[in-house]
mmCIF file of C-alpha atoms and ligand atoms in Angstrom:
data_model
loop_
_atom_site.group_PDB
_atom_site.id
_atom_site.type_symbol
_atom_site.label_atom_id
_atom_site.label_comp_id
_atom_site.label_asym_id
_atom_site.label_seq_id
_atom_site.Cartn_x
_atom_site.Cartn_y
_atom_site.Cartn_z
ATOM 1 C CA UNK A 4 -46.678 -26.236 -51.765
ATOM 2 C CA UNK A 5 -45.783 -23.998 -48.864
ATOM 3 C CA UNK A 6 -47.399 -25.486 -45.730
ATOM 4 C CA UNK A 7 -48.008 -24.131 -42.233
ATOM 5 C CA UNK A 8 -47.559 -26.475 -39.257
ATOM 6 C CA UNK A 9 -49.456 -25.479 -36.127
ATOM 7 C CA UNK A 10 -48.767 -27.522 -33.000
ATOM 8 C CA UNK A 11 -51.809 -27.879 -30.777
ATOM 9 C CA UNK A 12 -54.102 -26.982 -33.656
ATOM 10 C CA UNK A 13 -57.092 -28.996 -32.474
ATOM 11 C CA UNK A 14 -58.526 -26.438 -30.055
ATOM 12 C CA UNK A 15 -58.428 -22.885 -28.749
ATOM 13 C CA UNK A 16 -55.788 -20.484 -30.011
ATOM 14 C CA UNK A 17 -54.176 -23.145 -32.215
ATOM 15 C CA UNK A 18 -57.452 -23.829 -34.020
ATOM 16 C CA UNK A 19 -57.988 -20.114 -34.678
ATOM 17 C CA UNK A 20 -54.436 -19.883 -36.040
ATOM 18 C CA UNK A 21 -55.046 -22.880 -38.331
ATOM 19 C CA UNK A 22 -58.208 -21.279 -39.710
ATOM 20 C CA UNK A 23 -56.577 -17.905 -40.217
ATOM 21 C CA UNK A 24 -53.485 -19.303 -41.976
ATOM 22 C CA UNK A 25 -55.704 -21.494 -44.158
ATOM 23 C CA UNK A 26 -57.689 -18.382 -45.117
ATOM 24 C CA UNK A 27 -54.360 -16.802 -46.089
ATOM 25 C CA UNK A 28 -53.842 -19.663 -48.543
ATOM 26 C CA UNK A 29 -51.602 -22.044 -46.613
ATOM 27 C CA UNK A 30 -52.346 -25.746 -46.586
ATOM 28 C CA UNK A 31 -52.251 -26.449 -42.849
ATOM 29 C CA UNK A 32 -50.824 -29.346 -40.864
ATOM 30 C CA UNK A 33 -52.977 -29.576 -37.748
ATOM 31 C CA UNK A 34 -51.021 -31.193 -34.926
ATOM 32 C CA UNK A 35 -52.672 -32.540 -31.795
ATOM 33 C CA UNK A 36 -51.760 -35.003 -29.058
ATOM 34 C CA UNK A 37 -54.956 -36.804 -28.058
ATOM 35 C CA UNK A 38 -58.147 -35.023 -29.037
ATOM 36 C CA UNK A 39 -58.743 -36.460 -32.496
ATOM 37 C CA UNK A 40 -62.381 -35.374 -32.596
ATOM 38 C CA UNK A 41 -61.439 -31.717 -32.080
ATOM 39 C CA UNK A 42 -58.595 -31.979 -34.584
ATOM 40 C CA UNK A 43 -61.017 -33.362 -37.166
ATOM 41 C CA UNK A 44 -63.359 -30.455 -36.422
ATOM 42 C CA UNK A 45 -60.547 -27.989 -37.147
ATOM 43 C CA UNK A 46 -59.791 -29.752 -40.429
ATOM 44 C CA UNK A 47 -63.490 -29.795 -41.356
ATOM 45 C CA UNK A 48 -63.836 -26.060 -40.646
ATOM 46 C CA UNK A 49 -60.852 -25.382 -42.906
ATOM 47 C CA UNK A 50 -62.274 -27.593 -45.654
ATOM 48 C CA UNK A 51 -65.692 -25.913 -45.337
ATOM 49 C CA UNK A 52 -64.098 -22.540 -46.044
ATOM 50 C CA UNK A 53 -62.249 -23.861 -49.086
ATOM 51 C CA UNK A 54 -58.864 -24.565 -47.507
ATOM 52 C CA UNK A 55 -56.707 -27.671 -47.157
ATOM 53 C CA UNK A 56 -55.770 -29.387 -43.898
ATOM 54 C CA UNK A 57 -53.979 -32.568 -42.871
ATOM 55 C CA UNK A 58 -53.903 -33.973 -39.353
ATOM 56 C CA UNK A 59 -50.517 -34.796 -37.844
ATOM 57 C CA UNK A 60 -50.713 -36.463 -34.454
ATOM 58 C CA UNK A 61 -47.679 -36.396 -32.179
ATOM 59 C CA UNK A 62 -46.683 -35.396 -28.663
ATOM 60 C CA UNK A 63 -44.333 -32.448 -29.118
ATOM 61 C CA UNK A 64 -42.625 -33.345 -25.849
ATOM 62 C CA UNK A 65 -41.552 -36.787 -27.103
ATOM 63 C CA UNK A 66 -38.636 -36.429 -29.502
ATOM 64 C CA UNK A 67 -38.980 -39.845 -31.183
ATOM 65 C CA UNK A 68 -42.713 -39.393 -31.844
ATOM 66 C CA UNK A 69 -42.219 -35.869 -33.171
ATOM 67 C CA UNK A 70 -39.371 -36.939 -35.414
ATOM 68 C CA UNK A 71 -41.277 -39.934 -36.819
ATOM 69 C CA UNK A 72 -44.293 -37.770 -37.680
ATOM 70 C CA UNK A 73 -42.444 -34.824 -39.205
ATOM 71 C CA UNK A 74 -39.729 -36.721 -41.086
ATOM 72 C CA UNK A 75 -42.414 -39.168 -42.259
ATOM 73 C CA UNK A 76 -44.454 -36.263 -43.623
ATOM 74 C CA UNK A 77 -41.382 -34.697 -45.232
ATOM 75 C CA UNK A 78 -40.463 -38.006 -46.923
ATOM 76 C CA UNK A 79 -44.000 -38.398 -48.255
ATOM 77 C CA UNK A 80 -44.006 -34.775 -49.546
ATOM 78 C CA UNK A 81 -40.628 -34.321 -51.260
ATOM 79 C CA UNK A 82 -41.869 -31.324 -53.272
ATOM 80 C CA UNK A 83 -43.557 -29.578 -50.342
ATOM 81 C CA UNK A 84 -42.117 -27.360 -47.653
ATOM 82 C CA UNK A 85 -43.172 -26.223 -44.198
ATOM 83 C CA UNK A 86 -42.651 -22.484 -44.527
ATOM 84 C CA UNK A 87 -44.516 -21.430 -41.379
ATOM 85 C CA UNK A 88 -44.143 -23.126 -38.006
ATOM 86 C CA UNK A 89 -46.293 -22.071 -35.073
ATOM 87 C CA UNK A 90 -45.139 -23.628 -31.807
ATOM 88 C CA UNK A 91 -48.448 -23.287 -29.993
ATOM 89 C CA UNK A 92 -48.923 -26.565 -28.068
ATOM 90 C CA UNK A 93 -48.929 -25.878 -24.348
ATOM 91 C CA UNK A 94 -50.388 -26.965 -21.039
ATOM 92 C CA UNK A 95 -50.514 -25.622 -17.527
ATOM 93 C CA UNK A 96 -50.278 -27.592 -14.297
ATOM 94 C CA UNK A 97 -50.516 -24.856 -11.660
ATOM 95 C CA UNK A 98 -49.582 -25.066 -8.007
ATOM 96 C CA UNK A 99 -47.320 -23.293 -5.563
ATOM 97 C CA UNK A 100 -43.742 -24.485 -6.000
ATOM 98 C CA UNK A 101 -43.645 -25.877 -2.509
ATOM 99 C CA UNK A 102 -46.440 -28.316 -3.435
ATOM 100 C CA UNK A 103 -45.454 -28.916 -7.041
ATOM 101 C CA UNK A 104 -44.952 -32.573 -7.951
ATOM 102 C CA UNK A 105 -41.974 -33.426 -10.205
ATOM 103 C CA UNK A 106 -44.371 -34.693 -12.874
ATOM 104 C CA UNK A 107 -46.097 -31.308 -13.098
ATOM 105 C CA UNK A 108 -42.792 -29.470 -13.368
ATOM 106 C CA UNK A 109 -41.426 -31.757 -16.076
ATOM 107 C CA UNK A 110 -44.616 -32.130 -18.125
ATOM 108 C CA UNK A 111 -45.012 -28.369 -18.563
ATOM 109 C CA UNK A 112 -41.364 -27.875 -19.508
ATOM 110 C CA UNK A 113 -41.421 -30.927 -21.789
ATOM 111 C CA UNK A 114 -44.394 -29.620 -23.728
ATOM 112 C CA UNK A 115 -43.397 -25.984 -24.131
ATOM 113 C CA UNK A 116 -39.620 -26.010 -24.107
ATOM 114 C CA UNK A 117 -38.629 -29.480 -25.311
ATOM 115 C CA UNK A 118 -41.569 -29.258 -27.718
ATOM 116 C CA UNK A 119 -40.033 -26.117 -29.228
ATOM 117 C CA UNK A 120 -36.677 -27.878 -29.578
ATOM 118 C CA UNK A 121 -38.075 -31.153 -30.925
ATOM 119 C CA UNK A 122 -40.257 -29.590 -33.612
ATOM 120 C CA UNK A 123 -38.183 -26.578 -34.610
ATOM 121 C CA UNK A 124 -34.959 -28.466 -35.353
ATOM 122 C CA UNK A 125 -36.725 -30.695 -37.860
ATOM 123 C CA UNK A 126 -38.522 -27.887 -39.643
ATOM 124 C CA UNK A 127 -35.641 -25.403 -39.572
ATOM 125 C CA UNK A 128 -33.169 -27.198 -41.818
ATOM 126 C CA UNK A 129 -35.335 -27.035 -44.970
ATOM 127 C CA UNK A 130 -36.118 -23.368 -44.162
ATOM 128 C CA UNK A 131 -32.390 -22.561 -44.030
ATOM 129 C CA UNK A 132 -31.758 -24.368 -47.323
ATOM 130 C CA UNK A 133 -34.630 -22.505 -48.962
ATOM 131 C CA UNK A 134 -33.720 -19.191 -47.296
ATOM 132 C CA UNK A 135 -37.322 -18.635 -46.282
ATOM 133 C CA UNK A 136 -39.324 -19.286 -43.150
ATOM 134 C CA UNK A 137 -41.406 -17.971 -40.312
ATOM 135 C CA UNK A 138 -41.307 -19.412 -36.803
ATOM 136 C CA UNK A 139 -43.793 -18.063 -34.279
ATOM 137 C CA UNK A 140 -43.674 -19.255 -30.678
ATOM 138 C CA UNK A 141 -46.714 -18.883 -28.460
ATOM 139 C CA UNK A 142 -45.354 -17.801 -25.080
ATOM 140 C CA UNK A 143 -47.369 -16.018 -22.383
ATOM 141 C CA UNK A 144 -47.583 -12.991 -20.135
ATOM 142 C CA UNK A 145 -46.587 -15.500 -17.457
ATOM 143 C CA UNK A 146 -43.205 -15.896 -19.176
ATOM 144 C CA UNK A 147 -42.573 -12.143 -19.087
ATOM 145 C CA UNK A 148 -43.876 -11.206 -15.656
ATOM 146 C CA UNK A 149 -43.861 -14.499 -13.785
ATOM 147 C CA UNK A 150 -47.100 -15.499 -12.101
ATOM 148 C CA UNK A 151 -47.409 -17.065 -8.649
ATOM 149 C CA UNK A 152 -48.635 -20.645 -8.854
ATOM 150 C CA UNK A 153 -47.020 -21.020 -12.262
ATOM 151 C CA UNK A 154 -43.285 -21.394 -11.672
ATOM 152 C CA UNK A 155 -43.226 -24.311 -14.123
ATOM 153 C CA UNK A 156 -45.259 -22.468 -16.775
ATOM 154 C CA UNK A 157 -43.437 -19.149 -16.255
ATOM 155 C CA UNK A 158 -40.071 -20.909 -16.518
ATOM 156 C CA UNK A 159 -41.136 -22.725 -19.680
ATOM 157 C CA UNK A 160 -42.576 -19.628 -21.374
ATOM 158 C CA UNK A 161 -39.673 -17.408 -20.224
ATOM 159 C CA UNK A 162 -37.272 -19.985 -21.654
ATOM 160 C CA UNK A 163 -39.224 -20.028 -24.891
ATOM 161 C CA UNK A 164 -38.920 -16.244 -25.188
ATOM 162 C CA UNK A 165 -35.150 -16.413 -24.602
ATOM 163 C CA UNK A 166 -34.796 -19.257 -27.128
ATOM 164 C CA UNK A 167 -36.750 -17.159 -29.639
ATOM 165 C CA UNK A 168 -34.287 -14.288 -29.272
ATOM 166 C CA UNK A 169 -31.253 -16.563 -29.561
ATOM 167 C CA UNK A 170 -32.482 -18.509 -32.583
ATOM 168 C CA UNK A 171 -33.590 -15.325 -34.363
ATOM 169 C CA UNK A 172 -29.984 -14.131 -34.370
ATOM 170 C CA UNK A 173 -28.718 -17.491 -35.643
ATOM 171 C CA UNK A 174 -30.961 -17.596 -38.701
ATOM 172 C CA UNK A 175 -31.781 -13.994 -39.694
ATOM 173 C CA UNK A 176 -29.254 -13.939 -42.533
ATOM 174 C CA UNK A 177 -31.035 -16.946 -44.043
ATOM 175 C CA UNK A 178 -34.282 -14.929 -44.181
ATOM 176 C CA UNK A 179 -35.935 -17.008 -41.473
ATOM 177 C CA UNK A 180 -37.660 -14.910 -38.808
ATOM 178 C CA UNK A 181 -38.323 -16.160 -35.274
ATOM 179 C CA UNK A 182 -40.737 -14.310 -33.013
ATOM 180 C CA UNK A 183 -42.751 -14.964 -29.888
ATOM 181 C CA UNK A 184 -46.116 -13.683 -28.791
ATOM 182 C CA UNK A 185 -47.215 -13.304 -25.199
ATOM 183 C CA UNK A 186 -50.982 -13.520 -24.762
ATOM 184 C CA UNK A 187 -52.734 -12.504 -21.562
ATOM 185 C CA UNK A 188 -56.091 -14.120 -20.745
ATOM 186 C CA UNK A 189 -57.610 -15.597 -23.919
ATOM 187 C CA UNK A 190 -60.981 -17.357 -23.873
ATOM 188 C CA UNK A 191 -60.161 -21.077 -24.426
ATOM 189 C CA UNK A 192 -60.372 -24.378 -22.539
ATOM 190 C CA UNK A 193 -57.127 -23.385 -20.787
ATOM 191 C CA UNK A 194 -58.812 -20.622 -18.805
ATOM 192 C CA UNK A 195 -61.975 -22.613 -18.046
ATOM 193 C CA UNK A 196 -62.599 -22.428 -14.332
ATOM 194 C CA UNK A 197 -60.908 -19.033 -13.870
ATOM 195 C CA UNK A 198 -63.070 -16.278 -12.403
ATOM 196 C CA UNK A 199 -63.423 -14.116 -15.510
ATOM 197 C CA UNK A 200 -65.667 -11.542 -13.829
ATOM 198 C CA UNK A 201 -63.084 -10.886 -11.120
ATOM 199 C CA UNK A 202 -60.010 -11.095 -13.361
ATOM 200 C CA UNK A 203 -61.290 -8.757 -16.049
ATOM 201 C CA UNK A 204 -61.498 -5.895 -13.544
ATOM 202 C CA UNK A 205 -57.673 -5.830 -13.636
ATOM 203 C CA UNK A 206 -57.495 -5.825 -17.423
ATOM 204 C CA UNK A 207 -57.513 -2.275 -18.869
ATOM 205 C CA UNK A 208 -59.557 -3.531 -21.865
ATOM 206 C CA UNK A 209 -62.023 -5.017 -19.312
ATOM 207 C CA UNK A 210 -62.358 -8.360 -21.093
ATOM 208 C CA UNK A 211 -60.591 -11.579 -21.999
ATOM 209 C CA UNK A 212 -59.160 -11.789 -25.526
ATOM 210 C CA UNK A 213 -60.490 -14.035 -28.268
ATOM 211 C CA UNK A 214 -58.429 -16.745 -30.027
ATOM 212 C CA UNK A 215 -59.123 -15.006 -33.363
ATOM 213 C CA UNK A 216 -57.403 -11.843 -32.100
ATOM 214 C CA UNK A 217 -54.280 -13.857 -31.310
ATOM 215 C CA UNK A 218 -54.500 -15.597 -34.681
ATOM 216 C CA UNK A 219 -54.513 -12.215 -36.447
ATOM 217 C CA UNK A 220 -51.191 -11.322 -34.798
ATOM 218 C CA UNK A 221 -49.681 -14.683 -35.749
ATOM 219 C CA UNK A 222 -50.908 -14.226 -39.326
ATOM 220 C CA UNK A 223 -49.196 -10.846 -39.508
ATOM 221 C CA UNK A 224 -45.913 -12.285 -38.223
ATOM 222 C CA UNK A 225 -46.217 -15.051 -40.830
ATOM 223 C CA UNK A 226 -46.789 -12.577 -43.656
ATOM 224 C CA UNK A 227 -44.236 -10.958 -46.002
ATOM 225 C CA UNK A 228 -44.998 -7.613 -44.307
ATOM 226 C CA UNK A 229 -43.239 -8.874 -41.167
ATOM 227 C CA UNK A 230 -39.960 -9.775 -42.914
ATOM 228 C CA UNK A 231 -37.898 -7.285 -40.858
ATOM 229 C CA UNK A 232 -39.360 -8.226 -37.467
ATOM 230 C CA UNK A 233 -37.357 -10.929 -35.727
ATOM 231 C CA UNK A 234 -36.319 -11.834 -32.194
ATOM 232 C CA UNK A 235 -39.324 -9.987 -30.784
ATOM 233 C CA UNK A 236 -41.873 -10.973 -28.191
ATOM 234 C CA UNK A 237 -45.148 -9.163 -28.821
ATOM 235 C CA UNK A 238 -47.692 -8.908 -26.009
ATOM 236 C CA UNK A 239 -51.407 -9.277 -26.702
ATOM 237 C CA UNK A 240 -53.138 -8.806 -23.375
ATOM 238 C CA UNK A 241 -55.617 -5.906 -23.418
ATOM 239 C CA UNK A 242 -53.108 -3.700 -21.601
ATOM 240 C CA UNK A 243 -52.685 -6.004 -18.607
ATOM 241 C CA UNK A 244 -48.877 -5.940 -18.651
ATOM 242 C CA UNK A 245 -46.238 -4.263 -20.780
HETATM 243 P P1 NAP B 555 -56.022 -25.268 -25.059
HETATM 244 O O1 NAP B 555 -57.345 -24.766 -25.502
HETATM 245 O O2 NAP B 555 -55.902 -26.034 -23.792
HETATM 246 O O3 NAP B 555 -55.392 -26.152 -26.269
HETATM 247 C C1 NAP B 555 -54.130 -26.730 -26.093
HETATM 248 C C2 NAP B 555 -53.708 -27.330 -27.411
HETATM 249 O O4 NAP B 555 -52.383 -27.878 -27.262
HETATM 250 C C3 NAP B 555 -54.587 -28.493 -27.837
HETATM 251 O O5 NAP B 555 -54.691 -28.465 -29.243
HETATM 252 C C4 NAP B 555 -53.803 -29.727 -27.375
HETATM 253 O O6 NAP B 555 -54.070 -30.905 -28.139
HETATM 254 C C5 NAP B 555 -52.389 -29.244 -27.646
HETATM 255 N N1 NAP B 555 -51.376 -29.959 -26.878
HETATM 256 C C6 NAP B 555 -51.243 -30.042 -25.534
HETATM 257 N N2 NAP B 555 -50.175 -30.806 -25.219
HETATM 258 C C7 NAP B 555 -49.633 -31.211 -26.406
HETATM 259 C C8 NAP B 555 -48.535 -32.026 -26.744
HETATM 260 N N3 NAP B 555 -47.747 -32.578 -25.803
HETATM 261 N N4 NAP B 555 -48.273 -32.251 -28.061
HETATM 262 C C9 NAP B 555 -49.061 -31.708 -29.018
HETATM 263 N N5 NAP B 555 -50.113 -30.923 -28.762
HETATM 264 C C10 NAP B 555 -50.394 -30.681 -27.459
HETATM 265 O O7 NAP B 555 -54.979 -24.075 -24.901
HETATM 266 P P2 NAP B 555 -54.957 -22.605 -25.531
HETATM 267 O O8 NAP B 555 -55.485 -21.683 -24.537
HETATM 268 O O9 NAP B 555 -55.469 -22.598 -26.915
HETATM 269 O O10 NAP B 555 -53.376 -22.387 -25.537
HETATM 270 C C11 NAP B 555 -52.590 -22.430 -26.712
HETATM 271 C C12 NAP B 555 -51.219 -21.839 -26.385
HETATM 272 O O11 NAP B 555 -51.387 -20.500 -25.930
HETATM 273 C C13 NAP B 555 -50.502 -22.582 -25.254
HETATM 274 O O12 NAP B 555 -49.111 -22.625 -25.539
HETATM 275 C C14 NAP B 555 -50.764 -21.703 -24.051
HETATM 276 O O13 NAP B 555 -49.768 -21.858 -23.071
HETATM 277 C C15 NAP B 555 -50.744 -20.336 -24.689
HETATM 278 N N6 NAP B 555 -51.439 -19.313 -23.896
HETATM 279 C C16 NAP B 555 -52.769 -19.399 -23.644
HETATM 280 C C17 NAP B 555 -53.381 -18.393 -22.913
HETATM 281 C C18 NAP B 555 -54.858 -18.393 -22.603
HETATM 282 O O14 NAP B 555 -55.296 -17.545 -21.821
HETATM 283 N N7 NAP B 555 -55.652 -19.281 -23.179
HETATM 284 C C19 NAP B 555 -52.625 -17.316 -22.446
HETATM 285 C C20 NAP B 555 -51.269 -17.269 -22.734
HETATM 286 C C21 NAP B 555 -50.693 -18.259 -23.475
HETATM 287 P P3 NAP B 555 -55.293 -31.915 -27.738
HETATM 288 O O15 NAP B 555 -56.547 -31.213 -28.210
HETATM 289 O O16 NAP B 555 -54.997 -33.152 -28.518
HETATM 290 O O17 NAP B 555 -55.248 -32.074 -26.254
#
């Protein structure tokens, strides 16, 4: 079976991606780090719509944990293959750089950037052998433009976009595509507490995006129709920045 692995699939954008890929026929590996209840909800929603889901708990920022979970799954599923990887897990720990504690700098980079490295290496080798694969990295407008108060997050997402472009060129001849997406404001737990009424005045579309709209873009990049798109970073932000 050709599986999709979605990191941070328990909530928000990751959950919507899990549901959308399951609807496209992929059995889905729903990764999460701590929120088991929400991860179970994602799996139950997939099952209720006739799909298949398995939970896979690991912290993408911890190499040993990630490796144990993914190689353990691969050993238990010798005839299966992770054909779609969505590196979606991410956090923000905002503050001005002058006040930023080392822990907040490192945690954000560990999750987004080391998480990309830890997960992708393990999933990539079988893709190269099979000459088939789709890797989609969830970056951010913050990684393109840079946002004040987010030097850690902007650095992590900007690094992820650059890594996407580099890896795409390494693996294109093996028919593995690697793309990034850069969402603007999307309505999830991550933007809880932001002043939506004030912020949406600056968005040409005059609203925040929905996780399902991001999932539709990821599903397209995962599809056969996107076979000739690689090394791209596609914005999805209601016109806020291009
Ligand atoms: P969210 O609602 O806060 O969900 C974050 C997800 O990431 C959860 O499933 C969480 O798992 C998981 N996660 C966090 N740290 C992890 C780790 N170390 N290992 C494994 N999983 C981890 O966030 P979201 O808004 O859906 O964001 C998803 C992605 O989109 C992130 O990369 C974010 O940076 C990006 N993004 C979001 C927006 C936005 O406006 N929402 C805009 C641009 C980009 P638990 O449930 O177990 O905590």
